Amino acid sequence: MSEIAPTFISELYPEELSELLGLKPFQGRQLFQWIHRKKVFDVDEMTSLSKELRARLKDGYSINRLEPFRSSYSEKTETRKSLMKLADGETVETVCIPAEKRHTFCVSSQVGCAVKCTFCATGESGYARNLSAGEIVEQVLHFMSDETGVMDDDRKPNIVYMGMGEPFHNYDAVIRSIRLLMHEEGMQLGARRITVSTAGDVKGIERFTDEDWQVRLSVSLHAANDTLRDELVPMNRKYNLERLMGSIHNYIEKTGRQMTFEWTLLQDVNDSIEIADELVDLIGDMKAHVNLIPCNPVSGLGYKPPTPSVSRAFRNHLERRGVLSTLRLERGQDIDAACGQLRRRTLTT
Ligand code: SAH
Ligand code: SF4
């Protein structure tokens, strides 16, 4: 029935809760709603459940496992970052980037990452393990709950899978977590408000193309020729640009959706006008948008962001040649918001 073997209550669908606990369908839905709609984790507060069921839940099961353990907040940008402790003592990061209309939550899909992009703090710290679907959803529930105080009304957040980890190396749990976030008995988040970002895992892109939904896909490109991309994103040695672009063309053709590319701007590495031209040659013929992110320097990795004028020149050149792009603010740099950095600092101090 399910693609993984879930053991924790927060990652089960209502019908699976009923099956696990021997409940009637409506009771499974009630329990699911307490967690995913009302964001209640304390069994004693689940007043519509029978005393007997509450006692059984308390004795034998764990509802949630994430414990916010350290957090940082930037006055300037209002960006909030939480380091979450998992049941086995590992830690992951989740970031909330607020906005007038809609907040964006940036969630992690793995503890560490095996891809090892050369500018990324998460890659540098190595790979420890996959997160379960429940551990991913609980990051969202954390920021949605009253305690964090970031959601003061009923507006729904955007979710981006751009925290720690390569989502397509943990495909099944990521897909399950998205279905839980969208569930009609739960948070009911809209598919178009959810974006999965991959460093270019072609197998994952192919599977994602066949999913029957409107969830968005973003590919972290950073280089438009194989020599440079082999160096920056080592996964390129497995799936080179020709294969990657083939899978993206297929994705666009089959789904009709717009593609987003992430491009971390690294000073004197991928920020020149010649390289902007290479990028246009690679993607200019497709329905695409490029997010330009000036690099957040990670100590010891040796990369710097370009000066603002160089970043703007890169952006303007793309625009002149007809490629849509956004130059992202360097938000949260003062709180180590670049992926993996708060955890890295915590582990090394
Ligand atoms: N593994 C996935 C998703 C998580 S990384 C991926 O690579 O797409 C999310 C984004 O953060 C990626 O686009 C990545 O390139 C970017 N990133 C990583 N380290 C960065 C840094 N030091 N400065 C700026 N962006 C960075
Ligand atoms: Fe992994 Fe993404 Fe970091 Fe690359 S940028 S090491 S894929 S988390």
XYZ file of C-alpha atoms and ligand atoms in Angstrom:
383
model
C 0.000 0.000 0.000
C 2.566 2.555 1.027
C 5.903 3.262 -0.603
C 7.781 3.336 2.708
C 7.322 1.511 5.986
C 6.073 4.298 8.255
C 6.259 3.825 11.969
C 5.301 7.234 13.244
C 1.866 8.700 13.488
C 2.665 11.982 11.741
C 3.482 10.295 8.438
C 0.381 8.178 8.046
C -2.667 8.996 5.914
C -6.069 8.766 7.664
C -6.821 5.324 6.241
C -3.426 4.044 7.391
C -4.066 5.380 10.897
C -7.354 3.498 10.956
C -5.644 0.331 9.797
C -2.749 0.594 12.250
C -4.922 1.343 15.259
C -7.991 -0.699 14.308
C -10.215 2.396 14.073
C -13.311 3.296 12.110
C -12.553 5.498 9.059
C -13.931 8.634 10.734
C -11.690 8.091 13.766
C -8.621 7.863 11.556
C -9.680 11.136 9.946
C -10.162 12.773 13.363
C -6.689 11.813 14.523
C -5.187 13.023 11.238
C -7.033 16.346 11.577
C -5.752 16.909 15.118
C -2.189 16.687 13.878
C -2.294 18.136 10.368
C -5.121 20.647 10.595
C -5.141 21.720 14.232
C -1.398 21.196 14.747
C -1.941 19.524 18.101
C 0.698 17.009 19.175
C -0.345 16.501 22.778
C -2.651 13.491 22.911
C -4.372 14.864 26.044
C -5.625 17.802 23.986
C -7.238 15.575 21.359
C -10.554 15.769 23.142
C -12.726 14.231 20.429
C -10.835 10.918 20.664
C -11.963 8.285 23.142
C -10.087 7.938 26.440
C -9.131 4.409 25.489
C -7.577 5.487 22.190
C -5.735 8.368 23.827
C -4.259 5.993 26.410
C -3.133 3.607 23.667
C -1.560 6.418 21.665
C 0.323 7.682 24.697
C 1.625 4.275 25.597
C 2.650 2.877 22.277
C 3.244 5.599 19.718
C 5.158 8.740 19.063
C 3.201 11.554 17.438
C 6.001 13.923 16.576
C 9.737 13.828 16.793
C 11.100 17.218 15.910
C 12.311 19.349 18.706
C 13.317 22.922 17.901
C 16.718 23.097 19.458
C 18.343 26.311 18.368
C 16.944 29.177 16.364
C 18.140 32.432 14.967
C 16.278 35.491 13.824
C 17.374 38.358 11.639
C 15.923 41.730 12.669
C 16.777 43.161 9.289
C 15.005 40.623 7.092
C 12.736 38.955 9.684
C 14.055 35.600 8.457
C 13.782 32.926 11.087
C 15.759 29.732 11.108
C 15.224 26.729 13.349
C 17.606 23.887 13.947
C 15.506 20.823 14.699
C 16.653 17.868 16.712
C 15.435 14.455 15.504
C 14.755 11.439 17.700
C 18.186 9.943 16.991
C 19.988 13.184 17.877
C 20.646 14.279 14.257
C 19.754 17.850 13.343
C 18.240 19.579 10.316
C 17.448 23.165 9.439
C 14.174 24.802 8.459
C 13.872 28.441 7.422
C 10.882 30.772 7.359
C 11.186 33.692 4.954
C 8.294 36.052 5.636
C 6.493 38.186 3.081
C 3.470 40.489 3.107
C 1.330 38.126 1.094
C 2.715 34.690 1.854
C 5.517 33.316 3.944
C 7.887 30.778 2.422
C 9.079 27.785 4.420
C 12.277 26.162 3.252
C 12.368 22.519 4.355
C 15.104 19.888 4.517
C 14.755 16.437 2.974
C 17.930 14.749 4.259
C 20.431 15.058 7.086
C 23.393 16.313 5.051
C 23.743 15.624 1.339
C 25.829 13.256 -0.755
C 25.977 15.488 -3.844
C 28.735 17.670 -2.437
C 28.377 20.820 -4.502
C 31.614 22.672 -3.888
C 30.051 25.908 -2.551
C 27.442 24.327 -0.243
C 27.745 23.941 3.532
C 25.357 20.973 3.576
C 27.367 19.073 0.977
C 30.555 19.850 2.834
C 29.246 18.256 6.013
C 28.582 14.950 4.212
C 25.537 12.687 4.135
C 24.044 11.085 7.261
C 20.553 9.810 6.404
C 17.223 10.407 4.688
C 14.376 12.095 6.526
C 11.065 10.312 6.768
C 7.925 11.931 5.345
C 6.801 12.726 8.894
C 10.047 14.485 9.711
C 9.614 16.650 6.614
C 5.968 17.526 7.347
C 6.731 18.281 11.000
C 9.102 21.055 9.897
C 6.107 22.767 8.280
C 3.838 22.020 11.250
C 6.462 23.604 13.505
C 6.233 26.978 11.783
C 2.448 26.694 11.384
C 1.893 26.055 15.093
C 0.944 28.873 17.444
C 4.145 28.593 19.496
C 6.420 29.866 16.727
C 4.156 32.853 16.188
C 5.024 33.254 12.509
C 1.512 32.486 11.253
C -0.854 35.014 12.753
C -3.710 34.280 10.366
C -4.968 31.574 8.041
C -2.772 32.379 5.074
C -1.077 29.332 3.686
C 2.674 29.325 3.157
C 4.726 28.505 0.088
C 6.865 25.433 0.607
C 10.244 25.014 -1.076
C 12.329 21.836 -0.775
C 15.525 23.866 -0.702
C 16.857 23.173 2.770
C 19.383 20.474 3.439
C 19.557 17.494 1.126
C 18.834 16.374 -2.424
C 15.073 15.664 -2.496
C 15.283 13.163 -5.363
C 17.764 11.034 -3.391
C 14.878 10.555 -0.975
C 12.142 10.396 -3.574
C 9.434 8.313 -1.893
C 9.482 10.157 1.424
C 9.456 13.534 -0.347
C 6.454 12.549 -2.480
C 4.606 11.235 0.572
C 5.362 14.432 2.504
C 3.904 16.517 -0.347
C 0.745 14.395 -0.385
C 0.434 14.910 3.376
C 0.857 18.696 3.018
C -1.831 18.790 0.316
C -4.210 16.351 2.053
C -7.835 17.523 2.142
C -8.201 16.488 5.788
C -5.003 18.325 6.690
C -3.300 21.551 5.651
C -4.679 21.509 2.106
C -1.680 23.329 0.693
C -1.966 24.012 -3.031
C 0.291 22.043 -5.359
C 1.344 25.204 -7.206
C 2.622 26.644 -3.923
C 5.051 23.758 -3.453
C 8.419 23.601 -5.246
C 10.920 20.765 -5.264
C 14.491 21.744 -6.111
C 16.962 19.210 -7.476
C 20.635 19.433 -8.359
C 19.770 17.524 -11.540
C 18.866 13.934 -10.653
C 17.533 12.795 -14.025
C 15.878 9.617 -12.677
C 13.990 11.761 -10.165
C 12.964 14.300 -12.815
C 11.617 11.471 -14.967
C 9.533 10.076 -12.098
C 8.373 13.554 -11.105
C 7.220 14.211 -14.693
C 4.780 11.316 -14.329
C 3.274 12.470 -11.014
C -0.308 13.520 -11.480
C -0.180 16.988 -9.930
C 0.835 20.616 -10.381
C 3.753 20.673 -7.908
C 6.580 22.804 -9.295
C 10.069 21.712 -10.211
C 13.255 23.732 -9.989
C 16.688 22.651 -11.198
C 19.875 24.058 -9.692
C 22.049 24.643 -12.737
C 24.984 26.949 -11.760
C 26.879 26.163 -14.966
C 25.924 25.788 -18.618
C 28.889 23.701 -19.789
C 29.885 20.240 -18.578
C 33.465 21.129 -17.596
C 32.384 23.744 -15.072
C 29.291 21.855 -13.938
C 31.292 18.651 -13.337
C 33.356 20.691 -10.913
C 30.595 22.624 -9.114
C 27.853 19.959 -9.039
C 29.571 16.548 -9.042
C 26.267 14.843 -9.922
C 26.833 16.237 -13.426
C 29.405 13.477 -13.977
C 26.564 10.972 -13.698
C 23.901 12.993 -15.526
C 25.571 15.434 -17.910
C 23.886 18.543 -19.315
C 22.675 16.770 -22.436
C 20.794 14.150 -20.389
C 19.621 16.725 -17.882
C 18.261 19.090 -20.526
C 16.658 16.142 -22.321
C 14.709 15.238 -19.178
C 13.720 18.881 -18.655
C 12.470 19.289 -22.221
C 10.432 16.150 -21.732
C 9.057 17.479 -18.422
C 7.960 20.754 -20.058
C 6.465 18.999 -23.045
C 4.475 16.531 -20.934
C 3.315 18.881 -18.183
C 3.159 22.246 -19.980
C 4.564 23.823 -16.842
C 7.125 26.585 -16.543
C 10.593 25.567 -15.446
C 12.621 27.366 -12.812
C 16.407 27.268 -12.682
C 18.512 28.212 -9.665
C 21.862 29.823 -10.363
C 24.165 30.552 -7.418
C 26.374 33.431 -8.548
C 30.016 32.773 -7.636
C 32.547 35.543 -8.120
C 34.883 34.949 -11.093
C 33.494 31.429 -11.537
C 30.073 31.707 -13.225
C 29.253 35.432 -13.208
C 30.653 36.674 -16.540
C 28.749 37.914 -19.592
C 30.215 35.030 -21.651
C 28.739 32.562 -19.205
C 25.409 34.406 -19.251
C 25.485 33.885 -23.031
C 26.128 30.150 -22.545
C 23.140 29.982 -20.233
C 20.906 31.709 -22.780
C 22.098 29.313 -25.478
C 21.198 26.382 -23.216
C 17.748 27.435 -22.016
C 16.701 30.375 -24.213
C 14.220 28.312 -26.211
C 12.198 27.051 -23.229
C 9.516 28.428 -20.933
C 11.808 29.155 -18.014
C 12.650 31.533 -15.210
C 16.089 31.871 -13.595
C 16.566 32.681 -9.907
C 19.958 34.272 -9.421
C 21.250 33.839 -5.871
C 24.491 35.615 -4.961
C 26.561 33.040 -3.099
C 26.466 33.021 0.683
C 30.126 32.497 1.503
C 30.828 29.387 3.574
C 34.044 29.565 5.551
C 36.715 27.287 4.186
C 35.072 26.750 0.787
C 36.669 29.738 -0.911
C 33.713 31.204 -2.853
C 32.459 34.780 -2.752
C 29.395 36.508 -4.173
C 29.998 38.885 -7.099
C 29.752 42.611 -6.407
C 26.158 43.866 -6.746
C 26.991 45.598 -10.042
C 28.358 42.373 -11.562
C 25.254 40.465 -10.394
C 23.022 43.135 -11.937
C 24.988 43.091 -15.198
C 24.497 39.299 -15.410
C 20.785 39.703 -14.808
C 20.441 42.553 -17.298
C 22.250 40.559 -19.952
C 19.847 37.643 -19.539
C 16.944 40.063 -19.823
C 18.342 41.693 -22.953
C 18.533 38.272 -24.541
C 14.978 37.430 -23.548
C 15.487 35.147 -20.518
C 13.375 36.021 -17.481
C 15.208 36.152 -14.186
C 15.048 37.416 -10.621
C 18.050 38.550 -8.637
C 17.348 37.352 -5.109
C 18.165 39.464 -2.121
C 20.907 38.012 -0.004
C 18.432 37.383 2.725
C 19.430 35.945 6.007
C 23.165 36.081 5.443
C 23.538 37.542 8.931
C 21.892 34.471 10.468
C 23.746 31.831 8.466
C 20.629 31.227 6.383
C 22.488 29.619 3.511
C 21.605 25.980 3.567
C 23.488 23.929 6.118
C 25.303 26.749 7.830
C 23.593 26.977 11.207
C 23.945 23.232 11.636
C 27.562 23.338 10.564
C 28.377 26.050 13.044
C 26.543 24.217 15.820
C 28.408 20.995 15.105
C 31.777 22.678 15.091
C 31.378 24.798 18.235
N 19.768 19.834 -3.177
C 18.811 20.647 -3.821
C 17.974 21.472 -2.875
C 18.663 22.029 -1.672
S 19.928 23.249 -1.997
C 19.461 21.531 -4.850
O 20.688 21.618 -4.876
O 18.728 22.119 -5.641
C 18.912 24.665 -2.362
C 19.612 25.752 -3.156
O 20.604 26.407 -2.338
C 20.336 25.233 -4.392
O 19.927 25.953 -5.519
C 21.773 25.462 -4.034
O 22.539 25.627 -5.169
C 21.709 26.693 -3.163
N 22.915 26.901 -2.360
C 23.659 25.985 -1.721
N 24.707 26.561 -1.095
C 24.638 27.877 -1.350
C 25.433 28.997 -0.983
N 26.531 28.850 -0.233
N 25.059 30.208 -1.419
C 23.964 30.362 -2.185
N 23.156 29.340 -2.565
C 23.500 28.101 -2.157
Fe 23.266 18.913 -1.881
Fe 21.822 20.930 -2.944
Fe 23.942 21.406 -1.301
Fe 24.357 20.461 -3.765
S 23.456 22.452 -3.229
S 25.354 19.719 -1.874
S 22.624 19.105 -4.010
S 22.023 20.401 -0.760
